Short mmCIF file of C-alpha atoms in Angstrom, two decimals:
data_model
loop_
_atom_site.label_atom_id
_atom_site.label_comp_id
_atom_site.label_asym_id
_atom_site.label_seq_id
_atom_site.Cartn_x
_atom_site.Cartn_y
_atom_site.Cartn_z
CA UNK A 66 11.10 19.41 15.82
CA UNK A 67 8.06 17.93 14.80
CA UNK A 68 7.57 14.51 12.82
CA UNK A 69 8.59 14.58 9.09
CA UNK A 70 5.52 15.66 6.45
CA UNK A 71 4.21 12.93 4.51
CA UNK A 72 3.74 13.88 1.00
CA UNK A 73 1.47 10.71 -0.11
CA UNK A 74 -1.14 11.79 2.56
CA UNK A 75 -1.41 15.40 1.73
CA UNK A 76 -1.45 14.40 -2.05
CA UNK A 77 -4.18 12.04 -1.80
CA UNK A 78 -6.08 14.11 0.81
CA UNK A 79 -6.07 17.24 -1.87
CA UNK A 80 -7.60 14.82 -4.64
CA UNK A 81 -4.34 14.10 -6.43
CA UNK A 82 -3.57 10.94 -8.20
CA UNK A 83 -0.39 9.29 -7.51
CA UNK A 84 1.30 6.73 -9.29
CA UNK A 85 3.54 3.75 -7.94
CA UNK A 86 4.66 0.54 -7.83
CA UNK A 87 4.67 -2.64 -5.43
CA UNK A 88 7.97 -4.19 -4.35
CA UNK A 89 8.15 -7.73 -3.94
CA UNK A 90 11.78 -8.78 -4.32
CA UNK A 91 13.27 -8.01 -0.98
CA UNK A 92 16.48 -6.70 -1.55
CA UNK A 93 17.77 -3.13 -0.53
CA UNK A 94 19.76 -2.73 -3.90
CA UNK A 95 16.77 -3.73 -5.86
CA UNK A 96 14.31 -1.08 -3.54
CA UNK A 97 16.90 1.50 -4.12
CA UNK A 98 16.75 1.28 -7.75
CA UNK A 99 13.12 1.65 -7.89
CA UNK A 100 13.43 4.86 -5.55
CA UNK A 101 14.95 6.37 -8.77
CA UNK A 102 12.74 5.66 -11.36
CA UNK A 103 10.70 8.48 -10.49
CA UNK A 104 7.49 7.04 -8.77
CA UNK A 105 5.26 8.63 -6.62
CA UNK A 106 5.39 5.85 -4.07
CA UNK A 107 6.49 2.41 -3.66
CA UNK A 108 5.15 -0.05 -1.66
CA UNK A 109 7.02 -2.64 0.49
CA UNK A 110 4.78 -5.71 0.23
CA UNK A 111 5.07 -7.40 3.68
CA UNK A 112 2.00 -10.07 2.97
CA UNK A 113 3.06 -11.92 0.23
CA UNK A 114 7.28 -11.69 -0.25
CA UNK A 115 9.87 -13.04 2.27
CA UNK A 116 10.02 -9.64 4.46
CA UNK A 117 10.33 -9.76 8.29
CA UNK A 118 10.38 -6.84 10.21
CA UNK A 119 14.06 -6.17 9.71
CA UNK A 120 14.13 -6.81 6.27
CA UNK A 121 11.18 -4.02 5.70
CA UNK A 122 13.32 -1.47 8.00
CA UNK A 123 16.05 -1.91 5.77
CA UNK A 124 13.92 -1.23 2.67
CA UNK A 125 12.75 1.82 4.31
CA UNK A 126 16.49 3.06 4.63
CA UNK A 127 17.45 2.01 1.06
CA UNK A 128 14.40 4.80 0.27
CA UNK A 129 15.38 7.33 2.85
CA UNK A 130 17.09 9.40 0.30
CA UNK A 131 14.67 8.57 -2.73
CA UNK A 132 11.60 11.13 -3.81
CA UNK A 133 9.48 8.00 -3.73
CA UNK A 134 6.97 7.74 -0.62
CA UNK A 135 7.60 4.68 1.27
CA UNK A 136 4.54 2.66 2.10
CA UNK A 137 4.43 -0.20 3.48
CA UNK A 138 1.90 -3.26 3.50
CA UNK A 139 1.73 -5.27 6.90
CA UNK A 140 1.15 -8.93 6.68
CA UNK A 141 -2.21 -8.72 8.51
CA UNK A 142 -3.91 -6.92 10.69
CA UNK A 143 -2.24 -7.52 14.07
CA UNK A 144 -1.40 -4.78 16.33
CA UNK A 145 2.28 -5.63 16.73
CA UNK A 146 2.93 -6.05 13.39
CA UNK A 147 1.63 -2.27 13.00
CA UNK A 148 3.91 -1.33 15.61
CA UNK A 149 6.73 -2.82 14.69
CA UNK A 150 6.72 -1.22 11.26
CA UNK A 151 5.47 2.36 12.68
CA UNK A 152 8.38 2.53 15.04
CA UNK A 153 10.59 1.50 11.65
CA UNK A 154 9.67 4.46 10.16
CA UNK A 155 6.58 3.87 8.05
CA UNK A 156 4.09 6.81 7.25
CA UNK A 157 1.91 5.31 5.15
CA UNK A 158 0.40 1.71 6.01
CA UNK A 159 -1.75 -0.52 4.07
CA UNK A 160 -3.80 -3.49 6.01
CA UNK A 161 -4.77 -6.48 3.99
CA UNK A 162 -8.22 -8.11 4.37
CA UNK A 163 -10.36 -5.38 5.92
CA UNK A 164 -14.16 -6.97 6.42
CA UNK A 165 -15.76 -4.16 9.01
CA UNK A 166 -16.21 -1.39 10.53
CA UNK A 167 -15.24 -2.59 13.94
CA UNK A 168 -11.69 -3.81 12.57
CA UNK A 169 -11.22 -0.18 10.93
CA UNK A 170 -12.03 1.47 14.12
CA UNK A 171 -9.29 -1.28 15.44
CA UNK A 172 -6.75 -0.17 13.31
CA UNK A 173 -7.42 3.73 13.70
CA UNK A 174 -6.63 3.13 17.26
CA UNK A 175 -3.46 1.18 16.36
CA UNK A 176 -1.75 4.15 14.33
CA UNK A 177 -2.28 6.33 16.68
CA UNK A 178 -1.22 7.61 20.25
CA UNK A 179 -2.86 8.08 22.89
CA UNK A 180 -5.45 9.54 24.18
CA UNK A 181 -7.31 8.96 20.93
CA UNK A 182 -6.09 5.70 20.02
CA UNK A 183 -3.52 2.63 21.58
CA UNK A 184 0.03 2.96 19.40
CA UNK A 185 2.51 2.24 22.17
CA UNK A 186 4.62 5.03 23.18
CA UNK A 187 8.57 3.78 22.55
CA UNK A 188 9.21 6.42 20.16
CA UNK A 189 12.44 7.93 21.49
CA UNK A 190 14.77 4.68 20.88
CA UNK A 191 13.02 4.33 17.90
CA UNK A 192 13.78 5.03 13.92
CA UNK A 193 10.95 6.64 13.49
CA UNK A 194 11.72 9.96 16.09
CA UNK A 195 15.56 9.05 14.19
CA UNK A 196 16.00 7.76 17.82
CA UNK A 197 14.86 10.81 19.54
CA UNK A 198 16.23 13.67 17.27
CA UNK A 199 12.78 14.30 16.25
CA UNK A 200 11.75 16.11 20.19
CA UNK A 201 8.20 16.47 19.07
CA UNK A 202 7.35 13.31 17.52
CA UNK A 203 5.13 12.32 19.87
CA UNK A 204 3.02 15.37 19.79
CA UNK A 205 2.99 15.39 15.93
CA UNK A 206 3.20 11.83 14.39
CA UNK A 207 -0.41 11.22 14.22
CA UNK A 208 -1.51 13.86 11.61
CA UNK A 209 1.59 12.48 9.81
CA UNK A 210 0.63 8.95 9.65
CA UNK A 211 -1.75 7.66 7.08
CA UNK A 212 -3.57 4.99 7.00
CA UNK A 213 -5.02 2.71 3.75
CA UNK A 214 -7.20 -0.24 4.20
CA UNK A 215 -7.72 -2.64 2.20
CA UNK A 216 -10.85 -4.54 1.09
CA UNK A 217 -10.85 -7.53 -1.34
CA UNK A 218 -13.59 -9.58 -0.39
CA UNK A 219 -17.25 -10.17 -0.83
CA UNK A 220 -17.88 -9.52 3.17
CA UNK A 221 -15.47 -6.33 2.93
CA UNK A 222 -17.53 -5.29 -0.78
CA UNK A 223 -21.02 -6.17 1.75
CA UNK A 224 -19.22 -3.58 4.49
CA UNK A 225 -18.13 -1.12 2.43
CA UNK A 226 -20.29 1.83 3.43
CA UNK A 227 -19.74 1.29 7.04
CA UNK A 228 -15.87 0.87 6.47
CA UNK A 229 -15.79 4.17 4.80
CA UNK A 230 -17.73 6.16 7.66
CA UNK A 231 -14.91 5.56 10.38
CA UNK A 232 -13.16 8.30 11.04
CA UNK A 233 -8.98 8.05 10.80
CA UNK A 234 -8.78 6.14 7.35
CA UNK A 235 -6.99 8.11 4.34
CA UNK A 236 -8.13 5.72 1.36
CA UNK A 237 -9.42 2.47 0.73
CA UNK A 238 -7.88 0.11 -1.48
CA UNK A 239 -9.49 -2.92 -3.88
CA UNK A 240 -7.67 -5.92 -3.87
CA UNK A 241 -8.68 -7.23 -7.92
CA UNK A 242 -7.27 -10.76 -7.21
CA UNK A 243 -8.55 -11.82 -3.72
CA UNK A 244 -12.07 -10.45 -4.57
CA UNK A 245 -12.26 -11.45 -8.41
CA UNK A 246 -11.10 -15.02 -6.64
CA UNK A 247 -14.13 -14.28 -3.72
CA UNK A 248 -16.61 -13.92 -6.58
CA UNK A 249 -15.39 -17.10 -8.19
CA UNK A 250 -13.65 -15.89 -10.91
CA UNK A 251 -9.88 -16.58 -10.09
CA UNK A 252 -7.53 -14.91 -12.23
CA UNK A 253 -9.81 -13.56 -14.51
CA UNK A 254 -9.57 -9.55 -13.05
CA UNK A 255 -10.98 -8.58 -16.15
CA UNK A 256 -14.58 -10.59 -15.82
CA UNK A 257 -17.17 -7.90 -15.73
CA UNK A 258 -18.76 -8.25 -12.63
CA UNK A 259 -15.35 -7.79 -10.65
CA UNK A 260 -14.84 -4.97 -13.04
CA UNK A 261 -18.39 -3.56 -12.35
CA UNK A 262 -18.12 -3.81 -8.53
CA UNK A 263 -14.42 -2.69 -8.95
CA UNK A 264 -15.88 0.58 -10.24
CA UNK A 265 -18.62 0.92 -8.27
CA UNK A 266 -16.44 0.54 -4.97
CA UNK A 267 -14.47 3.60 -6.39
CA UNK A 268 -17.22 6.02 -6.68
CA UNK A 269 -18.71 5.28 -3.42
CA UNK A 270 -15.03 5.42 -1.88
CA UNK A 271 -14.56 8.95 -3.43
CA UNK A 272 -18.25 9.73 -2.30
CA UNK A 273 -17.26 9.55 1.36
CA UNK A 274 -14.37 11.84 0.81
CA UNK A 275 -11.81 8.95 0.83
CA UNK A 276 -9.09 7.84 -1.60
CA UNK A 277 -9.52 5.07 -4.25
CA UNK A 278 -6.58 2.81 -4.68
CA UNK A 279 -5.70 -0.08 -6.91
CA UNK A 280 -2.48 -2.65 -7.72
CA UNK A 281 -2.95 -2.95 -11.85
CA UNK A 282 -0.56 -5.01 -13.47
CA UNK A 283 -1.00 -4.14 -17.26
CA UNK A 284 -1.86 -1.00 -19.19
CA UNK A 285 -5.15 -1.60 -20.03
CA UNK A 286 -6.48 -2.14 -16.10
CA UNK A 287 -4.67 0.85 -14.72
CA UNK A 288 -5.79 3.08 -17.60
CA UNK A 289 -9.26 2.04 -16.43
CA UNK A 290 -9.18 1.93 -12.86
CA UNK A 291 -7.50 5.81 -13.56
CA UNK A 292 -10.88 6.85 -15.75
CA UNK A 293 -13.08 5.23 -13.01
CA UNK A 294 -11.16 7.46 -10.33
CA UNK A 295 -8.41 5.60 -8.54
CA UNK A 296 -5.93 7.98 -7.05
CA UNK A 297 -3.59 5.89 -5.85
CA UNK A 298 -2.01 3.47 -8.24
CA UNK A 299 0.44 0.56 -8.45
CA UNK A 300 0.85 0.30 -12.20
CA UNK A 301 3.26 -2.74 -11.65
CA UNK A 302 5.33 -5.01 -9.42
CA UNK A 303 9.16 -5.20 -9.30
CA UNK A 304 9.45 -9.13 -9.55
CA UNK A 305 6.96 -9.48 -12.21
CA UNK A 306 9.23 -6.61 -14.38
CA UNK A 307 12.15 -8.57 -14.03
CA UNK A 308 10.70 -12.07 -14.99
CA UNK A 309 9.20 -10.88 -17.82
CA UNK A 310 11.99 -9.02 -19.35
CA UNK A 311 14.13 -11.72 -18.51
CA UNK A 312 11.82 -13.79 -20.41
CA UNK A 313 11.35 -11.58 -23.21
CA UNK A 314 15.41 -11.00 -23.76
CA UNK A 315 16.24 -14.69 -23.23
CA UNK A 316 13.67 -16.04 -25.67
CA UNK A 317 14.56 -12.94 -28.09
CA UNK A 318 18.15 -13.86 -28.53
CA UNK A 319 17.78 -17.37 -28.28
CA UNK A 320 15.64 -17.12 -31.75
CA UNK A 321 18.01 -15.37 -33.36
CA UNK A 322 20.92 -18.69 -32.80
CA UNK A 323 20.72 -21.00 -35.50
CA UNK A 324 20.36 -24.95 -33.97
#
């Protein structure tokens, strides 16, 4: 039996966009929910929410029986860390912070098995091979796994080209707030010379036969990231839904009681 197909690599390897959202709240119930809204993938953000390794496993089961790709974001770019979250089950892996070519080659070698790269071999006791049913995992997992780097700095912007000619990396994806921060212009995604090199990092991502990807958080930016030819797309986070609906209903109702 060889190692499960994953949709999100074949969809953004044959040019199709795909739409999905980040999760950030860190609760199984929560990550199930989302796995039936009818995204195309969600992503469990393990660099900037309170996951450990066993709290992204367990968001990985709560979307076993969703039609929602898991991928998953690793803290950094540490080999273990990789590992860890391969062995969980993870496909699909994005790596914050991505500045050359050397560390892309790095992290080719670190999703996959030998002889062609350095993924430890524990697969058998191990969620991924659903410990061991899968017989031919080992043989099969790499043209399974993808891998999505991303680059959301000036020195990753600089590094670009050479990023995009290693061999083993499925898409690239822009970070808007680290590199609109980088170019000193914090919190302002929308200035346009992050929006110009935004762009421009898209068409010379698609150029090399790679996938564009983006996180947009309102309607405007992911309706323009999708015309400049990201394909694949976070249109929101889970945490920020919630506080701002919260928001909105609390401070709807609350104007309607006299004081």
């Amino acid at each position: 039996m060889p190692a499960p197909h994953n949709p999100f690599k074949a969809a953004i390897n044959n040019g199709e966009t795909v739409i999905g959202c980040w999760l950030s709240l860190g609760d199984p119930l929560a990550t199930e929910i989302a796995g039936t809204a009818g995204f195309d993938w969600l992503l469990i953000d393990g660099e900037h929410t309170p996951y450990d390794i066993s709290r992204m496993r367990m968001q990985l089961m709560a979307l076993q029986a969703s039609d929602s790709h898991a991928a998953v974001r690793v803290p950094s770019s540490e080999t273990w860390i990789i590992k860890q979250v391969l062995d969980a089950g993870a496909q699909t892996v994005l790596v914050p912070m991505v500045e050359s070519a050397a560390q892309a080659r790095h992290l080719v070698g670190d999703v996959r098995y030998p002889p062609t790269g350095h993924r430890g071999v524990g697969y058998s006791g191990a969620r991924c091979s659903r410990f061991g049913a899968i017989t031919d995992y080992g043989q099969t997992a790499d043209d399974q796994i993808c891998l999505l780097v991303q680059v959301e700095n000036r020195a990753g912007i600089a590094n670009l080209d050479e990023i995009l000619a290693v061999d083993g990396i499925d898409g690239v994806f822009i970070g808007p707030a680290d590199l609109s921060a980088d170019m000193g212009h914090m919190g302002d995604l929308t200035h346009p010379e992050v929006q110009a090199t935004i762009r421009d990092a898209f068409q010379r991502i698609e150029a090399a036969g790679k996938a564009p990807g983006v996180l947009a958080t309102t309607p405007e930016m992911t309706q323009d990231c999708l015309d400049w030819g990201a394909r694949f797309v976070a249109t929101g986070i889970d945490l920020l839904i919630l506080a701002r609906q919260l928001r909105s209903l609390a401070a709807t109702w609350k104007g309607k009681v006299a004081r």
